[in-house]
Amino acid sequence: MVLVMFLFTASLFDLLQFRLPSSLNTRLATQGGNGLLGHFGQGAFATLLATPCSAPFLGTAVAYALTAALPQLWLLFAALGIGMSLPWLLVAALPGLARCLPRPGRWMVHLRTMLGLLMLIATFWLVTLLIPHWGNTVAMVLGGVLLLVLCGWLIQHRALQQAGVVFITLTLVGAVFLMTRIAPEEETLYWQPLTEAAINQALEQDKRVFVDVTADWCITCKVNKSRVLNQPDVRAALKAEDVVLLRGDWTQPDPAIGEFLRKRDRVAIPFNQIYGPALPHGHILSPLLSREAVISTLSEAKK
């Protein structure tokens, strides 16, 4: 993903171009373009390109579909297909809407630059996810390469006036990221490794269990942590004497965690489950946590 995003960014900055033979360009532009197969291929490719942008929103839905019954799976993917094609369907049904679309112009160049900067920031973020796998040195080297790409674009377009703005923006983004990643939490929760044995042992002692399966690359997990798990009332409930906190870290592949999720008919994270004397079989929470759901379920799990 880092490589694809890097090439995409360099292309948006006109630092890297892939030139195909004219005959191949003509063939790609004309062959099958007006048939059902051509339209299907264009739609499939557009969906593939939109996947990185839509993953934080559709990841939960797709994960649910992969474990649901076949009719629900088809219904969900049909809804996703209709949603992707809705702009085209509206223009086809109401051709007058085409007049509302902006005309080509210089604004497209500025939009391309803005999209390139967003892609560059996203690539920086992906590089940070490699730190647990390859270490800080490799991540710093890749980050330096990305900065060279930005400098190359600034030099090529003589955007010296914009250089200060871009530099300050990236510095602020980097500072905020480092603060959120490095700053210690005020109150540290005591997390134990997640195992089936640990759950059974806690239940035998009439304790409640809060299970959290997370990973550094999981955006939704970070949102849940910030919006819910780090809130004072939720932290107070999780720090109760009879609550055992079990966390599974899926940042790197772990067959044990994968098997743990499969036993519960899940294939994706975030995953949160609460056990207790009143909930011996566990209650699986929504992937998007809410403070009310966590606190109320913990209360229900108590004998």
Short mmCIF file of C-alpha atoms in Angstrom, two decimals:
data_model
loop_
_atom_site.label_atom_id
_atom_site.label_comp_id
_atom_site.label_asym_id
_atom_site.label_seq_id
_atom_site.Cartn_x
_atom_site.Cartn_y
_atom_site.Cartn_z
CA MET A 1 0.00 0.00 0.00
CA VAL A 2 2.87 2.39 0.76
CA LEU A 3 4.37 1.71 -2.66
CA VAL A 4 1.06 2.23 -4.48
CA MET A 5 0.33 5.44 -2.57
CA PHE A 6 3.88 6.67 -3.22
CA LEU A 7 3.59 6.08 -6.96
CA PHE A 8 0.14 7.68 -7.00
CA THR A 9 1.47 10.76 -5.16
CA ALA A 10 4.47 11.11 -7.47
CA SER A 11 2.12 10.85 -10.45
CA LEU A 12 -0.18 13.58 -9.09
CA PHE A 13 2.89 15.82 -8.65
CA ASP A 14 4.02 15.09 -12.26
CA LEU A 15 7.25 13.58 -10.95
CA LEU A 16 6.51 10.15 -12.37
CA GLN A 17 4.55 9.21 -15.46
CA PHE A 18 3.73 5.89 -17.04
CA ARG A 19 3.55 6.22 -20.83
CA LEU A 20 1.88 3.37 -22.65
CA PRO A 21 2.24 2.77 -26.41
CA SER A 22 -0.36 4.69 -28.41
CA SER A 23 -1.74 1.46 -29.85
CA LEU A 24 -2.33 0.06 -26.35
CA ASN A 25 -3.94 3.33 -25.26
CA THR A 26 -6.30 3.19 -28.22
CA ARG A 27 -7.17 -0.41 -27.54
CA LEU A 28 -7.87 0.24 -23.87
CA ALA A 29 -10.03 3.25 -24.74
CA THR A 30 -12.14 1.57 -27.41
CA GLN A 31 -12.29 -2.19 -26.93
CA GLY A 32 -15.32 -3.22 -24.93
CA GLY A 33 -15.91 0.32 -23.68
CA ASN A 34 -19.54 0.42 -24.84
CA GLY A 35 -20.48 -3.15 -23.96
CA LEU A 36 -21.75 -4.59 -20.70
CA LEU A 37 -18.35 -6.16 -20.01
CA GLY A 38 -16.60 -2.81 -20.50
CA HIS A 39 -19.02 -1.00 -18.21
CA PHE A 40 -18.64 -3.71 -15.58
CA GLY A 41 -14.84 -3.47 -15.78
CA GLN A 42 -14.92 0.31 -15.42
CA GLY A 43 -17.20 0.06 -12.39
CA ALA A 44 -15.07 -2.64 -10.77
CA PHE A 45 -11.91 -0.58 -11.30
CA ALA A 46 -13.56 2.56 -9.89
CA THR A 47 -14.63 0.59 -6.82
CA LEU A 48 -11.09 -0.76 -6.39
CA LEU A 49 -9.64 2.76 -6.52
CA ALA A 50 -12.21 3.97 -3.97
CA THR A 51 -11.42 1.19 -1.50
CA PRO A 52 -8.72 3.08 0.50
CA CYS A 53 -11.09 6.04 0.91
CA SER A 54 -14.16 4.03 1.85
CA ALA A 55 -12.52 1.38 4.04
CA PRO A 56 -12.98 3.23 7.37
CA PHE A 57 -16.70 3.55 6.63
CA LEU A 58 -17.40 0.26 4.83
CA GLY A 59 -14.96 -2.02 6.65
CA THR A 60 -17.45 -2.90 9.35
CA ALA A 61 -20.22 -3.53 6.83
CA VAL A 62 -18.04 -5.76 4.66
CA ALA A 63 -16.77 -7.68 7.70
CA TYR A 64 -20.37 -8.30 8.76
CA ALA A 65 -21.34 -9.42 5.23
CA LEU A 66 -18.51 -11.97 5.07
CA THR A 67 -19.89 -13.76 8.14
CA ALA A 68 -23.61 -13.28 7.41
CA ALA A 69 -26.02 -15.58 5.60
CA LEU A 70 -25.89 -15.60 1.80
CA PRO A 71 -29.06 -13.50 1.26
CA GLN A 72 -27.74 -10.81 3.63
CA LEU A 73 -24.36 -10.87 1.90
CA TRP A 74 -25.94 -10.32 -1.54
CA LEU A 75 -28.26 -7.62 -0.17
CA LEU A 76 -25.40 -5.70 1.44
CA PHE A 77 -23.14 -5.81 -1.62
CA ALA A 78 -26.07 -4.87 -3.87
CA ALA A 79 -26.64 -1.82 -1.65
CA LEU A 80 -22.95 -0.93 -1.89
CA GLY A 81 -23.11 -1.24 -5.68
CA ILE A 82 -26.17 1.01 -5.88
CA GLY A 83 -24.45 3.55 -3.65
CA MET A 84 -21.34 3.58 -5.84
CA SER A 85 -23.36 4.01 -9.04
CA LEU A 86 -25.93 6.46 -7.64
CA PRO A 87 -24.32 9.61 -9.15
CA TRP A 88 -24.33 8.03 -12.61
CA LEU A 89 -27.89 6.76 -12.16
CA LEU A 90 -29.10 10.24 -11.17
CA VAL A 91 -27.48 11.87 -14.21
CA ALA A 92 -28.90 9.14 -16.47
CA ALA A 93 -32.39 9.61 -15.02
CA LEU A 94 -32.18 13.43 -14.99
CA PRO A 95 -29.82 14.53 -17.78
CA GLY A 96 -30.32 18.15 -16.78
CA LEU A 97 -28.14 17.53 -13.73
CA ALA A 98 -25.13 17.36 -16.04
CA ARG A 99 -25.36 21.13 -16.48
CA CYS A 100 -24.70 21.55 -12.75
CA LEU A 101 -21.34 19.80 -12.99
CA PRO A 102 -18.32 22.16 -12.98
CA ARG A 103 -16.67 22.77 -16.33
CA PRO A 104 -13.03 21.78 -16.88
CA GLY A 105 -10.60 24.55 -16.01
CA ARG A 106 -7.60 25.65 -13.99
CA TRP A 107 -9.39 24.64 -10.78
CA MET A 108 -8.63 21.04 -11.72
CA VAL A 109 -4.88 21.74 -11.43
CA HIS A 110 -5.32 23.15 -7.92
CA LEU A 111 -7.57 20.22 -6.98
CA ARG A 112 -4.93 17.81 -8.23
CA THR A 113 -2.31 19.50 -6.06
CA MET A 114 -4.55 19.34 -3.01
CA LEU A 115 -5.28 15.65 -3.61
CA GLY A 116 -1.55 15.02 -4.01
CA LEU A 117 -0.84 16.61 -0.62
CA LEU A 118 -3.59 14.52 1.00
CA MET A 119 -2.15 11.38 -0.60
CA LEU A 120 1.30 12.34 0.70
CA ILE A 121 0.00 12.76 4.26
CA ALA A 122 -1.82 9.42 4.00
CA THR A 123 1.41 7.79 2.80
CA PHE A 124 3.27 9.23 5.80
CA TRP A 125 0.65 7.64 8.04
CA LEU A 126 1.04 4.26 6.34
CA VAL A 127 4.81 4.49 6.83
CA THR A 128 4.32 4.89 10.60
CA LEU A 129 2.41 1.58 10.62
CA LEU A 130 5.59 -0.15 9.45
CA ILE A 131 7.47 0.83 12.62
CA PRO A 132 6.33 -2.25 14.64
CA HIS A 133 7.44 -4.49 11.74
CA TRP A 134 10.64 -2.89 10.37
CA GLY A 135 11.77 -0.49 13.10
CA ASN A 136 12.27 3.26 13.27
CA THR A 137 15.23 3.36 10.86
CA VAL A 138 13.35 2.03 7.84
CA ALA A 139 10.37 4.26 8.61
CA MET A 140 12.66 7.30 8.79
CA VAL A 141 14.23 6.42 5.44
CA LEU A 142 10.83 6.04 3.79
CA GLY A 143 9.69 9.30 5.39
CA GLY A 144 12.79 11.03 3.97
CA VAL A 145 11.96 9.71 0.49
CA LEU A 146 8.46 11.16 0.78
CA LEU A 147 9.89 14.53 1.81
CA LEU A 148 12.14 14.43 -1.26
CA VAL A 149 9.05 13.89 -3.39
CA LEU A 150 7.47 16.98 -1.87
CA CYS A 151 10.66 19.01 -2.38
CA GLY A 152 10.84 17.83 -5.99
CA TRP A 153 7.32 19.03 -6.62
CA LEU A 154 8.06 22.42 -5.01
CA ILE A 155 11.18 22.87 -7.14
CA GLN A 156 9.51 21.72 -10.35
CA HIS A 157 6.60 24.10 -9.98
CA ARG A 158 8.63 26.88 -8.35
CA ALA A 159 6.08 26.98 -5.59
CA LEU A 160 8.41 28.75 -3.17
CA GLN A 161 5.60 30.88 -1.81
CA GLN A 162 3.60 27.78 -1.06
CA ALA A 163 6.61 25.98 0.43
CA GLY A 164 6.28 27.75 3.77
CA VAL A 165 2.59 26.94 4.05
CA VAL A 166 3.14 23.30 3.13
CA PHE A 167 6.09 22.98 5.52
CA ILE A 168 4.15 24.46 8.42
CA THR A 169 1.14 22.26 7.67
CA LEU A 170 3.21 19.07 7.57
CA THR A 171 5.09 20.10 10.71
CA LEU A 172 1.84 20.64 12.60
CA VAL A 173 0.42 17.34 11.36
CA GLY A 174 3.60 15.54 12.39
CA ALA A 175 3.66 17.20 15.80
CA VAL A 176 0.05 16.30 16.50
CA PHE A 177 0.68 12.74 15.40
CA LEU A 178 3.75 12.38 17.61
CA MET A 179 1.91 13.87 20.58
CA THR A 180 -0.98 11.44 20.22
CA ARG A 181 1.37 8.50 19.69
CA ILE A 182 4.02 9.21 22.30
CA ALA A 183 2.22 11.15 25.05
CA PRO A 184 1.52 8.85 28.04
CA GLU A 185 -2.01 8.39 29.24
CA GLU A 186 -2.97 10.02 32.51
CA GLU A 187 -4.51 6.83 33.87
CA THR A 188 -3.14 3.53 32.64
CA LEU A 189 -5.49 0.59 32.51
CA TYR A 190 -4.03 -2.78 33.38
CA TRP A 191 -4.43 -4.97 30.29
CA GLN A 192 -3.60 -8.66 30.35
CA PRO A 193 -2.94 -10.92 27.33
CA LEU A 194 -6.08 -12.29 25.72
CA THR A 195 -6.58 -16.06 25.99
CA GLU A 196 -9.54 -18.37 26.37
CA ALA A 197 -8.01 -19.65 29.61
CA ALA A 198 -7.90 -16.13 31.06
CA ILE A 199 -11.61 -15.65 30.29
CA ASN A 200 -12.56 -18.96 31.90
CA GLN A 201 -10.40 -18.27 34.96
CA ALA A 202 -12.03 -14.86 35.49
CA LEU A 203 -15.53 -16.35 35.14
CA GLU A 204 -14.70 -19.04 37.70
CA GLN A 205 -13.86 -16.24 40.13
CA ASP A 206 -17.20 -14.49 39.41
CA LYS A 207 -15.46 -11.59 37.74
CA ARG A 208 -16.45 -9.54 34.72
CA VAL A 209 -14.26 -9.55 31.60
CA PHE A 210 -13.79 -6.84 28.98
CA VAL A 211 -12.18 -8.12 25.77
CA ASP A 212 -10.52 -5.72 23.33
CA VAL A 213 -8.92 -6.86 20.08
CA THR A 214 -7.10 -3.98 18.40
CA ALA A 215 -4.16 -3.08 16.13
CA ASP A 216 -2.03 -0.05 15.32
CA TRP A 217 -3.32 0.01 11.74
CA CYS A 218 -6.99 -0.06 12.79
CA ILE A 219 -8.42 3.47 12.49
CA THR A 220 -11.77 2.51 14.02
CA CYS A 221 -9.95 1.03 17.03
CA LYS A 222 -8.23 4.38 17.64
CA VAL A 223 -11.57 6.18 17.34
CA ASN A 224 -13.12 3.82 19.90
CA LYS A 225 -10.20 4.36 22.25
CA SER A 226 -10.42 8.14 22.00
CA ARG A 227 -14.22 8.51 22.01
CA VAL A 228 -15.11 5.78 24.50
CA LEU A 229 -12.40 3.82 26.31
CA ASN A 230 -10.42 6.89 27.39
CA GLN A 231 -13.46 8.75 28.72
CA PRO A 232 -13.48 9.20 32.53
CA ASP A 233 -16.77 7.39 33.21
CA VAL A 234 -15.82 4.40 31.05
CA ARG A 235 -12.33 4.20 32.55
CA ALA A 236 -13.86 4.26 36.03
CA ALA A 237 -16.14 1.34 35.10
CA LEU A 238 -13.23 -0.62 33.60
CA LYS A 239 -11.09 -0.06 36.69
CA ALA A 240 -13.59 -1.74 39.01
CA GLU A 241 -12.04 -4.41 41.22
CA ASP A 242 -14.07 -7.25 39.69
CA VAL A 243 -13.31 -6.31 36.05
CA VAL A 244 -10.53 -8.12 34.19
CA LEU A 245 -9.20 -6.40 31.04
CA LEU A 246 -7.94 -8.66 28.26
CA ARG A 247 -6.42 -7.23 25.10
CA GLY A 248 -5.34 -8.94 21.91
CA ASP A 249 -2.89 -7.00 19.72
CA TRP A 250 -3.32 -7.90 16.04
CA THR A 251 -0.79 -5.36 14.73
CA GLN A 252 1.27 -8.31 13.55
CA PRO A 253 -0.31 -11.55 12.32
CA ASP A 254 -1.26 -13.80 15.23
CA PRO A 255 -2.96 -17.16 14.50
CA ALA A 256 -4.25 -17.34 18.07
CA ILE A 257 -6.17 -14.07 17.72
CA GLY A 258 -7.44 -15.11 14.31
CA GLU A 259 -8.77 -18.36 15.77
CA PHE A 260 -10.30 -16.44 18.70
CA LEU A 261 -12.26 -14.25 16.27
CA ARG A 262 -13.32 -17.15 14.04
CA LYS A 263 -14.84 -18.97 17.02
CA ARG A 264 -17.08 -15.94 17.44
CA ASP A 265 -17.90 -15.69 13.71
CA ARG A 266 -15.84 -12.53 13.25
CA VAL A 267 -13.16 -11.78 10.67
CA ALA A 268 -12.28 -8.16 11.38
CA ILE A 269 -11.54 -5.71 14.14
CA PRO A 270 -12.28 -3.79 16.28
CA PHE A 271 -13.78 -6.54 18.39
CA ASN A 272 -15.07 -6.04 21.92
CA GLN A 273 -16.87 -8.54 24.11
CA ILE A 274 -18.04 -8.50 27.72
CA TYR A 275 -18.36 -11.55 29.97
CA GLY A 276 -19.61 -11.85 33.50
CA PRO A 277 -21.59 -14.03 35.93
CA ALA A 278 -24.80 -12.87 34.23
CA LEU A 279 -23.24 -13.13 30.73
CA PRO A 280 -21.28 -16.41 30.82
CA HIS A 281 -21.34 -16.75 27.03
CA GLY A 282 -20.32 -13.16 26.43
CA HIS A 283 -21.99 -10.22 24.76
CA ILE A 284 -20.37 -8.86 21.57
CA LEU A 285 -20.50 -5.08 21.30
CA SER A 286 -20.91 -3.05 18.13
CA PRO A 287 -17.64 -2.32 16.26
CA LEU A 288 -18.37 1.38 16.82
CA LEU A 289 -18.46 1.56 20.60
CA SER A 290 -20.59 3.92 22.64
CA ARG A 291 -20.07 4.91 26.25
CA GLU A 292 -23.63 3.96 27.17
CA ALA A 293 -23.32 0.48 25.63
CA VAL A 294 -20.05 -0.31 27.41
CA ILE A 295 -21.22 0.91 30.83
CA SER A 296 -24.68 -0.67 30.62
CA THR A 297 -23.36 -4.04 29.39
CA LEU A 298 -20.74 -4.10 32.16
CA SER A 299 -23.57 -3.46 34.63
CA GLU A 300 -25.70 -6.25 33.13
CA ALA A 301 -22.79 -8.71 33.35
CA LYS A 302 -22.59 -8.31 37.10
CA LYS A 303 -24.38 -10.92 39.22
#
